[in-house]
Coordinates of C-alpha atoms and ligand atoms in Angstrom, one line a residue:
M1 CA 18.4 5.6 19.1
P2 CA 17.0 2.7 17.6
H3 CA 14.3 4.8 15.0
M4 CA 17.4 6.5 13.8
R5 CA 17.5 4.0 10.7
P6 CA 20.1 5.1 8.3
R7 CA 18.9 4.8 4.4
N8 CA 20.3 2.4 2.1
S9 CA 21.5 0.1 5.5
P10 CA 21.5 -3.6 4.6
K11 CA 18.1 -5.0 6.2
D12 CA 19.9 -7.8 7.9
A13 CA 22.2 -5.7 9.7
R14 CA 19.0 -3.3 10.6
R15 CA 17.4 -6.3 12.3
V16 CA 20.3 -7.9 14.0
T17 CA 20.5 -4.4 15.8
Q18 CA 17.1 -4.1 16.5
S19 CA 17.1 -8.0 17.9
F20 CA 20.1 -7.3 20.0
L21 CA 18.3 -4.2 21.5
L22 CA 15.1 -6.0 22.0
K23 CA 17.0 -9.0 23.9
K24 CA 18.7 -6.4 25.9
S25 CA 15.3 -5.5 27.1
G26 CA 14.0 -8.5 27.9
A27 CA 11.1 -8.0 25.3
W28 CA 12.7 -10.6 22.9
Q29 CA 10.2 -12.9 21.6
P30 CA 11.4 -15.4 18.8
R31 CA 8.3 -15.4 16.8
G32 CA 6.4 -12.9 15.2
L33 CA 8.8 -10.2 15.5
W34 CA 9.1 -9.0 12.1
E35 CA 5.7 -8.1 11.9
D36 CA 6.5 -5.3 14.0
F37 CA 8.9 -3.5 11.7
M38 CA 6.5 -3.3 9.2
V39 CA 5.7 0.5 8.7
P40 CA 1.5 0.5 8.5
F41 CA 0.4 2.0 5.4
V42 CA -3.2 3.5 5.1
G43 CA -4.3 4.5 1.4
I44 CA -7.2 6.6 0.9
A45 CA -8.4 6.4 -2.6
S46 CA -10.7 9.1 -2.9
G47 CA -10.9 12.7 -5.0
L48 CA -14.0 13.2 -3.6
G49 CA -13.3 16.4 -1.7
A50 CA -11.7 17.9 -4.5
G51 CA -14.2 16.9 -7.1
D52 CA -11.6 15.5 -8.9
A53 CA -11.0 12.0 -9.2
G54 CA -7.1 12.6 -10.3
C55 CA -5.4 12.6 -6.8
G56 CA -7.6 9.8 -5.7
E57 CA -5.4 7.2 -7.7
A58 CA -2.2 7.6 -5.5
P59 CA -2.4 5.0 -3.2
L60 CA -3.6 2.3 -5.9
F61 CA -0.7 3.8 -8.1
L62 CA 1.9 3.3 -5.3
H63 CA 0.3 -0.7 -4.1
Q64 CA 0.4 -1.7 -7.7
H65 CA 4.0 -0.4 -8.5
S66 CA 5.5 -2.0 -5.2
D67 CA 9.1 -1.7 -6.5
L68 CA 9.0 1.9 -6.1
L69 CA 8.7 1.3 -2.3
K70 CA 11.1 -1.5 -2.0
E71 CA 13.3 0.7 0.4
I72 CA 10.5 0.5 3.1
E73 CA 9.4 -2.5 4.7
H74 CA 5.4 -1.4 4.7
E75 CA 2.3 -3.0 4.8
W76 CA -1.0 -1.8 3.4
V77 CA -3.3 -2.2 6.3
D78 CA -6.1 -0.6 4.3
I79 CA -7.0 1.0 1.2
F80 CA -10.3 3.1 1.5
F81 CA -12.7 4.4 -1.5
A82 CA -15.7 6.7 -1.2
D83 CA -19.2 5.3 -1.9
D84 CA -20.9 6.4 -5.0
F85 CA -24.2 7.2 -2.9
P86 CA -25.7 9.1 -1.7
E87 CA -25.2 12.5 -4.0
D88 CA -24.8 15.0 -0.9
P89 CA -20.8 14.9 -0.8
Y90 CA -21.0 15.9 2.8
E91 CA -22.7 12.4 3.6
R92 CA -20.3 10.5 1.6
C93 CA -17.1 12.3 3.2
S94 CA -18.7 11.8 6.7
T95 CA -19.2 7.9 6.1
L96 CA -15.5 7.7 4.5
F97 CA -14.0 9.8 7.2
Q98 CA -15.3 7.9 10.0
A99 CA -14.5 4.6 8.6
I100 CA -10.9 6.4 8.3
A101 CA -10.9 7.3 11.6
K102 CA -11.9 3.9 13.3
K103 CA -9.2 2.2 11.4
V104 CA -6.5 5.1 12.2
Y105 CA -7.1 5.1 15.7
Q106 CA -7.1 1.0 15.7
V107 CA -3.7 0.9 13.9
H108 CA -2.2 3.7 15.8
K109 CA -3.4 2.1 19.3
S110 CA -1.1 -1.0 18.0
K111 CA 2.0 0.3 16.2
G112 CA 2.2 4.0 17.7
Y113 CA 2.9 5.0 14.1
L114 CA 1.3 5.0 10.8
I115 CA 1.6 6.7 7.2
S116 CA -1.6 8.0 5.6
I117 CA -1.6 8.4 1.8
G118 CA -4.2 10.5 0.2
G119 CA -6.3 11.2 -1.8
D120 CA -7.2 14.7 -1.7
H121 CA -6.7 16.3 1.5
S122 CA -10.0 16.5 3.1
C123 CA -8.8 12.8 4.2
A124 CA -6.7 14.9 6.7
I125 CA -10.4 15.0 8.9
G126 CA -10.4 10.9 8.9
T127 CA -6.5 10.4 9.7
W128 CA -6.4 13.1 12.5
S129 CA -9.2 12.2 14.0
G130 CA -8.3 8.9 14.5
V131 CA -4.7 9.9 15.7
A132 CA -6.0 12.2 18.0
E133 CA -8.6 10.0 19.6
A134 CA -5.9 7.5 19.7
I135 CA -3.3 9.5 21.9
R136 CA -6.1 11.0 24.0
P137 CA -5.2 9.6 27.0
S138 CA -2.2 10.9 27.1
G139 CA -2.9 14.5 25.9
D140 CA -3.5 16.5 22.9
L141 CA -2.1 16.0 19.2
G142 CA 0.0 18.9 17.5
L143 CA 0.3 18.9 13.9
L144 CA 2.0 20.6 11.4
W145 CA 0.5 21.4 8.1
I146 CA 2.7 21.8 5.0
D147 CA 0.5 23.4 1.9
A148 CA 0.2 26.2 -0.1
H149 CA -3.5 26.7 1.2
M150 CA -4.7 26.9 4.3
D151 CA -7.6 24.7 3.7
S152 CA -9.4 26.4 6.5
H153 CA -12.5 27.2 5.3
T154 CA -15.9 26.4 6.5
P155 CA -18.8 26.0 4.3
E156 CA -20.1 29.8 4.7
T157 CA -16.6 31.0 3.4
S158 CA -15.6 28.4 0.7
E159 CA -16.5 29.9 -3.0
S160 CA -16.0 26.4 -4.3
G161 CA -17.5 24.1 -1.7
N162 CA -14.7 21.6 -1.9
I163 CA -14.5 19.9 1.3
H164 CA -10.6 19.6 0.6
G165 CA -10.6 23.2 1.3
M166 CA -12.0 22.7 5.0
P167 CA -9.9 20.0 6.6
L168 CA -7.7 22.0 9.1
A169 CA -11.0 24.1 10.1
A170 CA -13.1 21.1 10.6
L171 CA -10.2 19.2 12.7
L172 CA -10.2 22.5 14.7
G173 CA -14.2 22.0 15.3
Y174 CA -15.2 24.7 12.9
G175 CA -17.7 23.7 9.8
D176 CA -20.4 21.2 8.8
Q177 CA -21.2 18.8 11.9
R178 CA -20.6 15.7 10.0
L179 CA -16.7 16.9 9.1
T180 CA -16.1 18.2 12.7
Q181 CA -18.1 15.5 14.6
I182 CA -15.8 12.4 13.5
L183 CA -15.5 9.5 16.0
T184 CA -16.3 12.2 18.8
N185 CA -17.5 15.5 19.2
R186 CA -14.8 17.8 20.1
P187 CA -12.1 19.5 18.3
K188 CA -9.2 17.2 17.4
L189 CA -7.1 20.1 17.4
L190 CA -6.3 23.1 19.6
P191 CA -5.0 26.1 17.5
Q192 CA -1.7 26.7 19.8
N193 CA -1.1 23.1 18.8
V194 CA -1.1 23.6 15.1
A195 CA 1.2 25.3 12.7
L196 CA 1.3 26.0 8.7
I197 CA 4.2 25.8 6.5
G198 CA 4.6 27.3 3.0
V199 CA 1.3 29.1 2.7
R200 CA 1.0 31.4 -0.4
S201 CA -2.5 31.0 -2.0
Y202 CA -5.7 31.5 0.5
E203 CA -8.9 33.4 0.8
S204 CA -10.0 36.1 3.3
G205 CA -12.4 33.9 5.1
E206 CA -10.2 31.0 6.0
A207 CA -7.5 33.5 7.2
A208 CA -9.4 35.1 9.2
L209 CA -10.7 32.1 11.3
L210 CA -7.0 31.0 11.4
Q211 CA -5.8 34.6 12.6
R212 CA -8.9 34.9 15.1
L213 CA -7.9 31.7 16.4
G214 CA -4.1 32.7 16.9
V215 CA -3.0 29.8 14.5
R216 CA 0.9 30.3 13.7
I217 CA 1.4 30.3 10.0
Y218 CA 5.0 30.5 8.5
F219 CA 3.8 32.2 5.0
M220 CA 6.3 31.5 1.9
E221 CA 7.4 35.0 2.2
E222 CA 8.9 34.1 5.9
V223 CA 10.2 30.3 4.9
K224 CA 12.2 31.9 2.0
A225 CA 13.4 34.8 4.2
R226 CA 14.3 32.3 7.2
G227 CA 15.3 28.9 5.2
I228 CA 13.3 26.4 5.8
G229 CA 15.7 24.5 8.3
E230 CA 15.1 27.2 11.0
V231 CA 11.5 27.3 10.2
M232 CA 10.6 23.7 10.5
K233 CA 12.7 23.5 13.6
E234 CA 10.6 26.3 15.2
A235 CA 7.3 25.4 14.3
M236 CA 8.3 21.4 15.0
E237 CA 8.9 23.3 18.9
I238 CA 5.3 24.7 18.6
V239 CA 3.5 21.5 17.5
S240 CA 5.3 19.2 20.0
R241 CA 5.4 21.8 23.3
N242 CA 1.9 21.3 24.7
T243 CA 1.2 18.3 23.3
A244 CA 1.6 14.1 23.7
G245 CA 3.0 14.3 20.3
Y246 CA 2.6 15.7 16.9
G247 CA 1.8 14.5 13.5
V248 CA 2.7 15.7 10.0
S249 CA 0.0 16.4 7.0
F250 CA 2.1 17.1 3.9
D251 CA 0.4 18.4 1.2
L252 CA 2.4 17.8 -2.2
D253 CA 1.2 21.0 -3.6
S254 CA 3.3 22.7 -1.1
L255 CA 6.2 22.2 -3.4
D256 CA 7.0 24.2 -6.1
P257 CA 5.3 23.3 -9.4
R258 CA 8.3 23.4 -11.5
L259 CA 9.9 20.7 -9.3
S260 CA 7.1 19.0 -8.5
P261 CA 4.6 19.3 -11.4
G262 CA 2.2 16.1 -10.2
V263 CA -0.7 18.0 -7.9
G264 CA -3.9 19.1 -8.3
T265 CA -4.0 22.8 -7.4
P266 CA -0.4 24.0 -8.3
V267 CA 0.6 27.4 -7.0
P268 CA 4.0 28.7 -8.0
G269 CA 6.6 30.0 -5.8
G270 CA 7.1 26.9 -3.3
L271 CA 9.2 24.6 -1.6
D272 CA 12.3 23.2 -3.0
P273 CA 12.1 19.5 -2.3
E274 CA 15.5 18.6 -1.4
E275 CA 15.8 21.6 1.1
L276 CA 12.5 20.2 2.5
L277 CA 14.0 16.9 2.7
A278 CA 16.7 18.4 4.3
S279 CA 14.8 20.0 6.8
F280 CA 13.1 16.8 8.1
S281 CA 16.3 15.8 9.8
C282 CA 15.3 18.0 13.0
F283 CA 12.4 15.2 13.4
Y284 CA 15.0 12.9 14.7
E285 CA 15.0 14.7 17.7
H286 CA 11.7 14.4 18.3
P287 CA 9.9 12.4 16.1
P288 CA 6.5 12.6 14.6
I289 CA 3.7 10.0 15.7
A290 CA 2.1 9.8 12.5
F291 CA 2.7 11.2 8.7
E292 CA 0.2 12.2 5.9
A293 CA 1.1 12.8 2.5
V294 CA -1.9 13.7 -0.2
E295 CA -2.7 15.3 -3.3
Y296 CA -0.4 13.5 -5.5
N297 CA -2.1 13.9 -9.0
L298 CA -0.8 10.9 -11.3
A299 CA -2.4 12.7 -14.7
L300 CA -0.4 15.6 -14.2
D301 CA 2.8 14.3 -13.5
R302 CA 5.6 14.2 -15.8
D303 CA 8.1 11.5 -15.8
L304 CA 6.9 10.4 -12.5
I305 CA 9.1 13.4 -10.9
T306 CA 6.5 13.9 -8.1
A307 CA 5.7 10.4 -7.7
K308 CA 9.5 9.6 -7.0
L309 CA 9.7 12.9 -4.7
L310 CA 6.7 11.2 -2.8
V311 CA 8.5 8.3 -2.5
R312 CA 11.6 9.9 -0.9
I313 CA 9.4 11.6 1.4
L314 CA 7.5 8.6 2.5
E315 CA 11.0 6.7 2.8
R316 CA 11.8 9.6 5.2
A317 CA 8.7 9.5 7.2
S318 CA 9.0 5.5 7.6
D319 CA 12.2 6.2 9.3
F320 CA 10.5 7.8 12.6
C321 CA 8.4 4.4 12.9
P322 CA 9.2 3.7 16.5
S323 CA 8.7 0.0 16.1
A324 CA 11.7 -1.4 18.1
T325 CA 11.2 1.5 20.7
L326 CA 7.7 1.0 21.4
L327 CA 9.0 -2.7 22.9
Y328 CA 10.9 -1.4 25.8
Ligands
MN1 MN1 -3.9 21.0 1.4

């Protein structure tokens, strides 16, 4: 299967294999071929939804330290920034998410895959609104939400008022209209097509919303009892069962802060990074159609421990880019 690109394989060998497959399929084109192998990266350099600029630096940090990403044949298609005005964060977020969603929509339509790098987790509203509308003609979007939190507040239930605590509710169609009506007026996700993994810190209002909607939540307790491998596989089945494709929204705070310190809102008792990476192997069977990694906070990292984990996760996520299979 062409999307199963082994890590550390010689790049030329990989190209030869893919050229052969393209020739065989009759889609061989001598020019402009290699551009198709670039994994599209969309950066969202904003911490506006967290009220903390810290995690807004991640895309710029990765862009500037391209040696970290040398194993990934990628291209930054855009890096988004939040405007300084107006003062109202909802207005600024809404403008930002509209721009992200438009770009993500275009990129997904043409490439069939992308990796979005936040930023605080509110950027998920832009990313997944774009992906959901891009695949709408084929069906609904499923989403795996890997996070220590539920991120399912509405302005009425949120104590902090921070928008990065609201993106999943907004994508389900609940909350301020400036967040729920990005690109289109309809909800971007149906509750039965969503699963959360790694949750261990939440408030009653958001939990009540998800419970009422019947969203499947794999709390950390269940993950520990059953193992992340089994849970990931089951969750993947939920989000892919009735959908045209599913995405993965990965919040770095899902990881245990002892093993990954560089996140904005650390919560003890999280996922083991090695076990999580190993659990992604179930995606090869049915690959995601987009991937998002958020909430990396450089200022809180130690010796780039979390940055290096983020890079390994992005490497793995890049393996699912179906660049060659699209041309069949
Ligand atoms: Mn989150």
